[in-house]
Short mmCIF file of C-alpha atoms and ligand atoms in Angstrom, two decimals:
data_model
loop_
_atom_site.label_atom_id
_atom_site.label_comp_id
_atom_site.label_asym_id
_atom_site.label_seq_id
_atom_site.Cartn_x
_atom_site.Cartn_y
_atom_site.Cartn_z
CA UNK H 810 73.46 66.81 91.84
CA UNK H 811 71.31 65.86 89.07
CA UNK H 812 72.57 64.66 85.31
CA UNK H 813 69.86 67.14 84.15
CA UNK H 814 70.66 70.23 86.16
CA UNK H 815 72.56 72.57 83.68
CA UNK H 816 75.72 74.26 85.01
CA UNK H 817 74.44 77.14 86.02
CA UNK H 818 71.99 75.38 88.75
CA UNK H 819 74.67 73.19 89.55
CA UNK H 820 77.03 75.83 90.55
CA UNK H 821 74.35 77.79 92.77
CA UNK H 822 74.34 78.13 96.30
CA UNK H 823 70.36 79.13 96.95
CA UNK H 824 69.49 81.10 99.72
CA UNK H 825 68.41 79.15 102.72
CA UNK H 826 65.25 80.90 104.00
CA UNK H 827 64.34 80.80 108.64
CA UNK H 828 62.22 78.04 109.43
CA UNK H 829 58.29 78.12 109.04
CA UNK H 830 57.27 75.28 111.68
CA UNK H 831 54.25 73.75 109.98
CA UNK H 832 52.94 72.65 113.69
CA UNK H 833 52.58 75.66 116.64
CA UNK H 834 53.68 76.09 119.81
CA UNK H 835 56.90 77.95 119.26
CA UNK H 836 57.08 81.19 119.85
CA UNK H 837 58.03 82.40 116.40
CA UNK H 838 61.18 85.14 116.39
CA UNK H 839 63.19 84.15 113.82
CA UNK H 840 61.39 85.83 110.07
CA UNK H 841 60.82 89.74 110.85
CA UNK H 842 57.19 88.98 110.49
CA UNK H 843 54.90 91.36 111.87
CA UNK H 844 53.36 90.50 115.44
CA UNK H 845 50.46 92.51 114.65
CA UNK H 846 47.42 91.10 112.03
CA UNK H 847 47.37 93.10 109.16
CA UNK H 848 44.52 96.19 109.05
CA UNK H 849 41.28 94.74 108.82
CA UNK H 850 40.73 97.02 105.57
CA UNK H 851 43.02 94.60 104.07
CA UNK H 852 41.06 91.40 104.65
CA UNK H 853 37.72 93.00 103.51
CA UNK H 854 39.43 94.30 100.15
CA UNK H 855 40.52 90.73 99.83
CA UNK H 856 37.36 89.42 100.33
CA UNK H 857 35.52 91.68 98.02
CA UNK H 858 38.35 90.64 95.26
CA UNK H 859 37.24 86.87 96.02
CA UNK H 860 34.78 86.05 93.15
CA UNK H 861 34.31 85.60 89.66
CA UNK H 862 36.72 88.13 88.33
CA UNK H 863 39.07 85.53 89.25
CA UNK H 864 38.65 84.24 85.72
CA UNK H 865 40.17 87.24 84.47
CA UNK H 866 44.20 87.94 84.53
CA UNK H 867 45.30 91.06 87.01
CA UNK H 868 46.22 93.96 86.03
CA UNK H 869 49.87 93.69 84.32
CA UNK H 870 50.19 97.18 85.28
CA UNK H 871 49.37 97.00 89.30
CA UNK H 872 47.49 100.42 88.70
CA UNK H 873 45.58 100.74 91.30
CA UNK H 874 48.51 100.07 93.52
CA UNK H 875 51.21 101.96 91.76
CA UNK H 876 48.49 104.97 92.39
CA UNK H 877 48.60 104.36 96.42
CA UNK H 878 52.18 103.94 96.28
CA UNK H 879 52.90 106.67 94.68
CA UNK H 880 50.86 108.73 95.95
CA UNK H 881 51.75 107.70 99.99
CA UNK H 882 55.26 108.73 99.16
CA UNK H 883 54.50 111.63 96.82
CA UNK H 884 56.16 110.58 93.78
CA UNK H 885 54.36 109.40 90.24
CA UNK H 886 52.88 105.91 89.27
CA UNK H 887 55.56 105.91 86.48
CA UNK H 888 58.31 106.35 89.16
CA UNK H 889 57.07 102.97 91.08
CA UNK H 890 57.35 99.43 90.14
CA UNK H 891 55.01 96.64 92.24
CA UNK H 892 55.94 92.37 92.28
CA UNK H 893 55.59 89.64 94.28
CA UNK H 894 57.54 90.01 97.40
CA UNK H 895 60.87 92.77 97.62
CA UNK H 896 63.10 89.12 96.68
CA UNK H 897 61.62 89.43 93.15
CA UNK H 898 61.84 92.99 92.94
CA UNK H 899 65.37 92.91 93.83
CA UNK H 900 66.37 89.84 91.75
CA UNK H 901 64.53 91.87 88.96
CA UNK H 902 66.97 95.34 89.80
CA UNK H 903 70.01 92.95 89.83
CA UNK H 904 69.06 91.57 86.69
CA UNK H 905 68.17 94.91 84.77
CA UNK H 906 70.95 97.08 86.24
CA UNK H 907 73.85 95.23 87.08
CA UNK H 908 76.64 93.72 84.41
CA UNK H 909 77.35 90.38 83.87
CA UNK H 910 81.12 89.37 84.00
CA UNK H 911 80.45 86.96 80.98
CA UNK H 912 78.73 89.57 78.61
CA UNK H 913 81.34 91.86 79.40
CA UNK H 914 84.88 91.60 80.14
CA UNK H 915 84.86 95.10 81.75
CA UNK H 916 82.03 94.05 84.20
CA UNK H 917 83.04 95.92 87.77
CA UNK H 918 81.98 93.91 90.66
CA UNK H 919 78.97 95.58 92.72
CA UNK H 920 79.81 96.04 96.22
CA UNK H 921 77.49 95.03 99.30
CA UNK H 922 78.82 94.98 102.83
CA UNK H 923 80.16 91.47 103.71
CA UNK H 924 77.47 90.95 106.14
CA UNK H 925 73.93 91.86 104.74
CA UNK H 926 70.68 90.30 103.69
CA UNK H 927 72.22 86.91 102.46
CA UNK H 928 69.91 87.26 99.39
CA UNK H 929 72.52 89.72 97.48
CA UNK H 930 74.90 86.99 96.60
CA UNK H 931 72.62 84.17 95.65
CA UNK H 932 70.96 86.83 92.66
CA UNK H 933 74.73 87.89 91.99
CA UNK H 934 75.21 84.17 91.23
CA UNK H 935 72.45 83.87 89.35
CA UNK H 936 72.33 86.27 87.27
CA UNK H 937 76.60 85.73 87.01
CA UNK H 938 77.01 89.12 88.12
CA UNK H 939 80.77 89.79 89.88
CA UNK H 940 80.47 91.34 93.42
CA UNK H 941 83.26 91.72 96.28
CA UNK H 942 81.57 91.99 99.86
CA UNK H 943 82.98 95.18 101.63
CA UNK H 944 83.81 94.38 105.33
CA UNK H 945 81.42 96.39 107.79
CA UNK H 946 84.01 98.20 110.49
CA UNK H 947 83.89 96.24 113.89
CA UNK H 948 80.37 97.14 115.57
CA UNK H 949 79.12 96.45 112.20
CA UNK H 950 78.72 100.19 111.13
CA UNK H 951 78.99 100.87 107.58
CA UNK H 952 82.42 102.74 106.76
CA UNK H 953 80.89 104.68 103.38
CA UNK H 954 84.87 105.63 102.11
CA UNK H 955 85.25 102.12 101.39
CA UNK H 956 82.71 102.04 98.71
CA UNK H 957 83.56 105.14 96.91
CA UNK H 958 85.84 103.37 94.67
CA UNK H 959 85.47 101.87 91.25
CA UNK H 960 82.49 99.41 91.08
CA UNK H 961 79.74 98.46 89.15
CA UNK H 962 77.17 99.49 91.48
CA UNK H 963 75.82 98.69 95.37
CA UNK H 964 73.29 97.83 97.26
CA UNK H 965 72.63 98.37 100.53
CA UNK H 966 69.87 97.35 103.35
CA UNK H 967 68.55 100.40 105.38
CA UNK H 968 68.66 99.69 108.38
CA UNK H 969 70.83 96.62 107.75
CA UNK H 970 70.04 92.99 107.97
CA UNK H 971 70.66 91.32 110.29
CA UNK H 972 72.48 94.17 112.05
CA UNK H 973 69.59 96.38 112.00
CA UNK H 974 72.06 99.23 112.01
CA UNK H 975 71.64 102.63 110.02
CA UNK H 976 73.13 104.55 107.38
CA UNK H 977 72.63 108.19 107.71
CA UNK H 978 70.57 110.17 105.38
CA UNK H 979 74.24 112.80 104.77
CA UNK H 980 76.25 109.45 104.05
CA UNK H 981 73.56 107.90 101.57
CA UNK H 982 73.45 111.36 99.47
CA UNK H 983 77.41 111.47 99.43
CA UNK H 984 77.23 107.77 97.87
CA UNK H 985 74.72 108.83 95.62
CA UNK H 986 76.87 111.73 94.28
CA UNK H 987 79.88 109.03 93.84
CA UNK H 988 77.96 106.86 91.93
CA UNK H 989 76.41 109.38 89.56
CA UNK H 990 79.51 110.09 88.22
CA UNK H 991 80.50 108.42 85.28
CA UNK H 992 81.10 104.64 85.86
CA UNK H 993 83.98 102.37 84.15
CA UNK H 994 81.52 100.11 82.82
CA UNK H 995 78.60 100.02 80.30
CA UNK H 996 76.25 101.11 82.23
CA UNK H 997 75.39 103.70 84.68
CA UNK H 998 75.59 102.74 88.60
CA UNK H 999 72.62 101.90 90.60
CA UNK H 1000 72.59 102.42 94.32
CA UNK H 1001 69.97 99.69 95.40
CA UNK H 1002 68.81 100.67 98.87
CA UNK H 1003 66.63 97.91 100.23
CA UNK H 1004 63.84 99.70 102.69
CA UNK H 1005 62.66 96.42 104.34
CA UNK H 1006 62.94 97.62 107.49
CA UNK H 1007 63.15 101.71 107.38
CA UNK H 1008 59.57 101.73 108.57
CA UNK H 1009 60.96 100.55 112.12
CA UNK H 1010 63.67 103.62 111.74
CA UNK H 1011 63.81 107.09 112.64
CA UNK H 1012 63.80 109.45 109.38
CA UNK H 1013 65.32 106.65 107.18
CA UNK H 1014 63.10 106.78 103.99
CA UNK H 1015 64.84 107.74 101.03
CA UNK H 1016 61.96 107.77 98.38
CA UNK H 1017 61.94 111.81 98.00
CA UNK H 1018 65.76 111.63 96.90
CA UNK H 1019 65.06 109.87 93.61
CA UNK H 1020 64.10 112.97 92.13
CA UNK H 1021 67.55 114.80 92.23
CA UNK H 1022 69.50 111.44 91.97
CA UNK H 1023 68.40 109.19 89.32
CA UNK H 1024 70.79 106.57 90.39
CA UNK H 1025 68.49 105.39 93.32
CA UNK H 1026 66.24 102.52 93.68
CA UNK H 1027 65.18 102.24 96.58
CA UNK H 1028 63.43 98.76 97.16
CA UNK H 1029 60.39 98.35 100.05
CA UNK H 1030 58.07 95.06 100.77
CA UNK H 1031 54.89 94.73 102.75
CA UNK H 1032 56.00 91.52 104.74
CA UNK H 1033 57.46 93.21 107.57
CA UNK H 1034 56.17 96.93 108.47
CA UNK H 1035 52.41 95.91 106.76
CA UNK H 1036 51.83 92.43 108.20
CA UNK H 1037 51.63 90.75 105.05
CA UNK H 1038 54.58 88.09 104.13
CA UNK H 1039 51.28 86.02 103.50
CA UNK H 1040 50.85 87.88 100.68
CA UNK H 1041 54.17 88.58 98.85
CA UNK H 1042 53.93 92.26 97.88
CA UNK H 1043 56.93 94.12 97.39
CA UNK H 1044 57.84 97.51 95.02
CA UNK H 1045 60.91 99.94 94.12
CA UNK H 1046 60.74 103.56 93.92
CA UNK H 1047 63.00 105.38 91.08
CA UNK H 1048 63.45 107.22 88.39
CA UNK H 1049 61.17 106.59 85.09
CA UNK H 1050 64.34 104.84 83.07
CA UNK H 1051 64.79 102.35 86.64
CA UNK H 1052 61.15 101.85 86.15
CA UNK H 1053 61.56 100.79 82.63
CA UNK H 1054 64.32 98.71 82.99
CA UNK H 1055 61.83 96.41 86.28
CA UNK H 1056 59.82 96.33 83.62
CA UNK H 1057 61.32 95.06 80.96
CA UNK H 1058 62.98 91.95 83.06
CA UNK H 1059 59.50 91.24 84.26
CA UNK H 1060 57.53 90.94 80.98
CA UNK H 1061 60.66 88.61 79.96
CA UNK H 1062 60.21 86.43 83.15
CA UNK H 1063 55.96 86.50 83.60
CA UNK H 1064 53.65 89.73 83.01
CA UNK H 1065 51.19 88.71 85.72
CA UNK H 1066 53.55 88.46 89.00
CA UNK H 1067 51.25 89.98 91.44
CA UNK H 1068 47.38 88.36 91.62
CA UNK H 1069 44.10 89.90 92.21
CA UNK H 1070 44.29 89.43 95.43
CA UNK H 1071 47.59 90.43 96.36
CA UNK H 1072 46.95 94.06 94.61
CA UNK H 1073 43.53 94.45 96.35
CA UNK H 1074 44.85 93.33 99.82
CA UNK H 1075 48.21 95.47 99.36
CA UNK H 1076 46.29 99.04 98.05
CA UNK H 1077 44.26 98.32 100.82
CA UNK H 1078 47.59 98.17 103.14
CA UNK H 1079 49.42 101.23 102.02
CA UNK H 1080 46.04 103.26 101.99
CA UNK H 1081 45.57 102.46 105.74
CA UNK H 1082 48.68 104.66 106.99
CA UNK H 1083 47.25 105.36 110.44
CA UNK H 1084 46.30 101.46 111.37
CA UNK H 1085 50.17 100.88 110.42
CA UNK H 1086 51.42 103.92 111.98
CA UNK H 1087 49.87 102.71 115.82
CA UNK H 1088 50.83 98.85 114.91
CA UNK H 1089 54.69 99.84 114.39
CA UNK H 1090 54.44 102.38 117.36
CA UNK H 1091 54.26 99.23 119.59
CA UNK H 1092 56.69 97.37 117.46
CA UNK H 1093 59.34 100.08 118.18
CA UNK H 1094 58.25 100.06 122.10
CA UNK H 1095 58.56 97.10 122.57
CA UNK H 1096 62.10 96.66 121.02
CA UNK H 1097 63.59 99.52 122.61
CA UNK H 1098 62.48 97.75 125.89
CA UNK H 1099 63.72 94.10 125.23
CA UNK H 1100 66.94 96.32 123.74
CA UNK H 1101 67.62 97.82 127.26
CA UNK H 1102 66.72 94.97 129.12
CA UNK H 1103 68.58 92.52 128.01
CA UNK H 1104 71.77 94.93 128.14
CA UNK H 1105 70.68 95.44 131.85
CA UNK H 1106 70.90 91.61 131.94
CA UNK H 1107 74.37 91.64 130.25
CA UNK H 1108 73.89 90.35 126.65
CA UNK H 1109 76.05 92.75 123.78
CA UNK H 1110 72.62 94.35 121.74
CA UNK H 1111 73.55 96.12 118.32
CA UNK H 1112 71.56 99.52 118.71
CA UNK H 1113 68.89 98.72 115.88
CA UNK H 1114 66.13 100.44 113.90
CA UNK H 1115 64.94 97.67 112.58
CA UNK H 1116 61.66 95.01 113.85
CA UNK H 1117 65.09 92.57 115.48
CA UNK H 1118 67.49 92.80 117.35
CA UNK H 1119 71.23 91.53 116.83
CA UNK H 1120 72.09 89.88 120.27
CA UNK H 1121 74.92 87.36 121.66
CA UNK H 1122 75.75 86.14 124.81
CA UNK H 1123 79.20 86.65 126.15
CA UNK H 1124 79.11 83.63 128.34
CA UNK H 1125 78.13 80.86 125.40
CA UNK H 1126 78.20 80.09 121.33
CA UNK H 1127 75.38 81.55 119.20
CA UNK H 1128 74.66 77.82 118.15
CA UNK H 1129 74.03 76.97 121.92
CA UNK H 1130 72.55 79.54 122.90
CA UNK H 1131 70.08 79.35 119.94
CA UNK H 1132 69.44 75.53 120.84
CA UNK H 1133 68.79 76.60 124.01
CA UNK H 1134 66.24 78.85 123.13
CA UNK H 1135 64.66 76.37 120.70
CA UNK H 1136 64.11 74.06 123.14
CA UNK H 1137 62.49 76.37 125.51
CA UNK H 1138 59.82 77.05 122.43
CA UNK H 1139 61.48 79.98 121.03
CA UNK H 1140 62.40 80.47 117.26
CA UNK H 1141 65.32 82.88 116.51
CA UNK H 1142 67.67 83.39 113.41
CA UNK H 1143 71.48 81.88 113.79
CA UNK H 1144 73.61 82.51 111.15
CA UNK H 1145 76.65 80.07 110.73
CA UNK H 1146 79.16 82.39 109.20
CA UNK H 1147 82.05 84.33 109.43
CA UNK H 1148 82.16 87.51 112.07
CA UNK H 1149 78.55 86.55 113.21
CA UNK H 1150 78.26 82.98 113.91
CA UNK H 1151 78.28 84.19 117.89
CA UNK H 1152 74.80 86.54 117.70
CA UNK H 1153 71.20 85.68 116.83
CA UNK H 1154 68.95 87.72 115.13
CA UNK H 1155 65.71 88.10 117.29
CA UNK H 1156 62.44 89.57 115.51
CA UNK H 1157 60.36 92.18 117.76
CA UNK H 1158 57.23 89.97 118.96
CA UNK H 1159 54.10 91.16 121.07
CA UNK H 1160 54.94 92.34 124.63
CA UNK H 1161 53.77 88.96 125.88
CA UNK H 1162 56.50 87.16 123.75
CA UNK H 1163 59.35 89.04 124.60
CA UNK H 1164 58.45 89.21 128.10
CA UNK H 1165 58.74 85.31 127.47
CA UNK H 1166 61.93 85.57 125.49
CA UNK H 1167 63.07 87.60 128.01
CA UNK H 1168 62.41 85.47 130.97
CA UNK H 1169 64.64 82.55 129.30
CA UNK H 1170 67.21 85.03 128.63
CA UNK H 1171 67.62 85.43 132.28
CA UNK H 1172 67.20 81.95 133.14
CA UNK H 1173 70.58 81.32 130.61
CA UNK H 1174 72.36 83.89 132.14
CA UNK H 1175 72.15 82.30 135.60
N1 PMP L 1285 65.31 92.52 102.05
C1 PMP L 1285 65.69 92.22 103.29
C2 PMP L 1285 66.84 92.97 103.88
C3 PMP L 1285 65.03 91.21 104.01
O1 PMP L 1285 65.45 90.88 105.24
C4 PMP L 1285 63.94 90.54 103.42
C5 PMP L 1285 63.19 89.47 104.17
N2 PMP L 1285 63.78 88.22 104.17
C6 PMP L 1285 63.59 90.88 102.11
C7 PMP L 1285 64.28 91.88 101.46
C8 PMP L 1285 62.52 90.13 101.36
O2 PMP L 1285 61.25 90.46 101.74
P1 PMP L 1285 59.98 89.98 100.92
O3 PMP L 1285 60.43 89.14 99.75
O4 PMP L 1285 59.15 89.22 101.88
O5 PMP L 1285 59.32 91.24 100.45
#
């Protein structure tokens, strides 16, 4: 604590984000990256962007991304909104859609399930926005009756983090129908579905939908499924007004939040559909592999569609057995909290990494 924090910094909890060792030799498993280097398009666009222009502020407007973006998932460049990794975009959509309880006495909480991306409560805090966390059903499935109720909005990961588990395409449109209907509070509800991992999925993408519901935002980042949390390049897809209201927060905050660079490097990305396509092919192999395998070896797996898999050993603690793994070289995700404090999260490596991961995994067993 600090005599010159103000009281809203000193009451924050900030999220806490998976270690980046600074040295190598681990066997890195623990941040969703990508095992896969990004398309080599990317790098060249990035190159060609290196050079005097660099004087000269981007784009405000992203246009030349928006254009890919939009175009990839066939909606306009007025319906997409680019920034600096999905985290800003989504602070931005918390910040732009959501009511704060001191502005408003009538503020609803939003609902998110109790275990999600552990990002959602950190902006709610921030941006003093009330929220109650809506307990997933025992194997972690979403139960979508408990968040047809009165709220001031949602947000959901699809697949889930760090469950990696699905919501189908029939439940997402009945939730969307809910929340079109008039709300309690000032404003309309958002449903904020957050796409950082639908690549990985079967048919999970719910871009098209924004055109019959203009309630969705659906939020998507290039870390994972494009190889680029180097970068920090995420965007949302909605409706014009949603689009509007991103931008307004943003040109409050800073106009310029994604560089020269980052745009080049990240058109680049989304134009390159078929590098990606073959890169997250193998990323989905190789999970389903390591998925049946380590059941065969007797560890509880949470069926995911997501680049991780949520694992825990029925002989052991998730703290040990993550220590274990650690000091065999290997770098997972262990999350001390309620309900989950017994699984790690495990991102999808190369074959040769898991086949490594794997080989400990059987070595803890016995
Ligand atoms: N949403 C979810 C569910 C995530 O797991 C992550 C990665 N930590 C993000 C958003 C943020 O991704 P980025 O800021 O790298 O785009």
């Amino acid at each position: 604590m600090s005599i010159y924090w103000n009281h809203r910094v000193k009451t924050l909890s900030p999220y806490i984000p998976g270690e980046q060792p600074q040295k190598g030799g681990f066997i890195k498993l623990n941040t969703n990256e990508n095992p896969y280097p990004p398309s080599p398009k990317v790098i060249e666009a990035i190159q060609k962007a290196l050079g005097a222009a660099l004087r000269l502020y981007p784009d405000p407007g992203c246009t030349e991304l928006r254009a890919a973006i939009a175009q990839r998932y066939g909606v306009m460049p007025e319906q997409v909104f680019a920034g600096n990794g999905s985290d800003e975009v989504l602070a931005f959509a918390f910040a732009a859609f959501f009511e704060p309880a001191g502005e408003n006495q009538k503020a609803l909480p939003i609902l998110f399930p109790d275990i999600t991306y552990s990002f959602y409560p950190v902006y709610a805090q921030l941006w003093d926005i009330p929220f109650t966390p809506v307990p997933l059903a025992a194997d972690f499935s979403i139960t979508i009756a408990d968040y047809t109720r009165a709220s001031g909005g949602m947000v959901i990961p699809n697949p889930n983090a760090p469950t990696g588990r699905a919501l189908s395409r029939s439940d997402l449109v009945s939730l969307l129908r809910f929340y079109a209907q008039e709300g309690e509070g000032t404003c309309g509800r958002v449903v904020l579905v957050d796409e950082a991992y639908a690549a990985f999925g079967g048919d999970l993408e719910a871009a098209p939908l924004i055109q019959e519901h203009p309630n969705l935002l659906t939020v998507h980042t290039l870390s994972k499924a494009a190889a680029l949390a180097g970068l920090r390049v995420g965007f949302a897809i909605g409706n014009r007004e949603l689009i509007q209201g991103l931008c307004r927060v943003r040109d409050a905050f800073n106009s310029y939040t994604l560089d020269r660079l980052a745009q080049a490097g990240a058109t680049a990305a989304i134009l390159d559909a078929p590098y990606y396509a073959e890169v997250n092919r193998k990323v989905i192999a190789t999970r389903n592999r390591v998925s049946a395998a380590l059941l065969g070896l007797g560890y509880e797996v949470i069926p995911s569609q997501a680049n991780f898999l949520f694992i825990r050993s029925r002989q052991s603690r998730g703290i040990q057995f993550f220590t274990f793994l650690r000091e065999q070289g290997i770098l997972v995700r262990h999350f001390n909290k309620p309900r989950i404090a017994d699984f790690l999260r495990v991102s999808i490596g190369t074959d040769e990494e898991m086949d490594r991961f794997l080989g400990v995994c059987e070595s803890y067993r016995a």
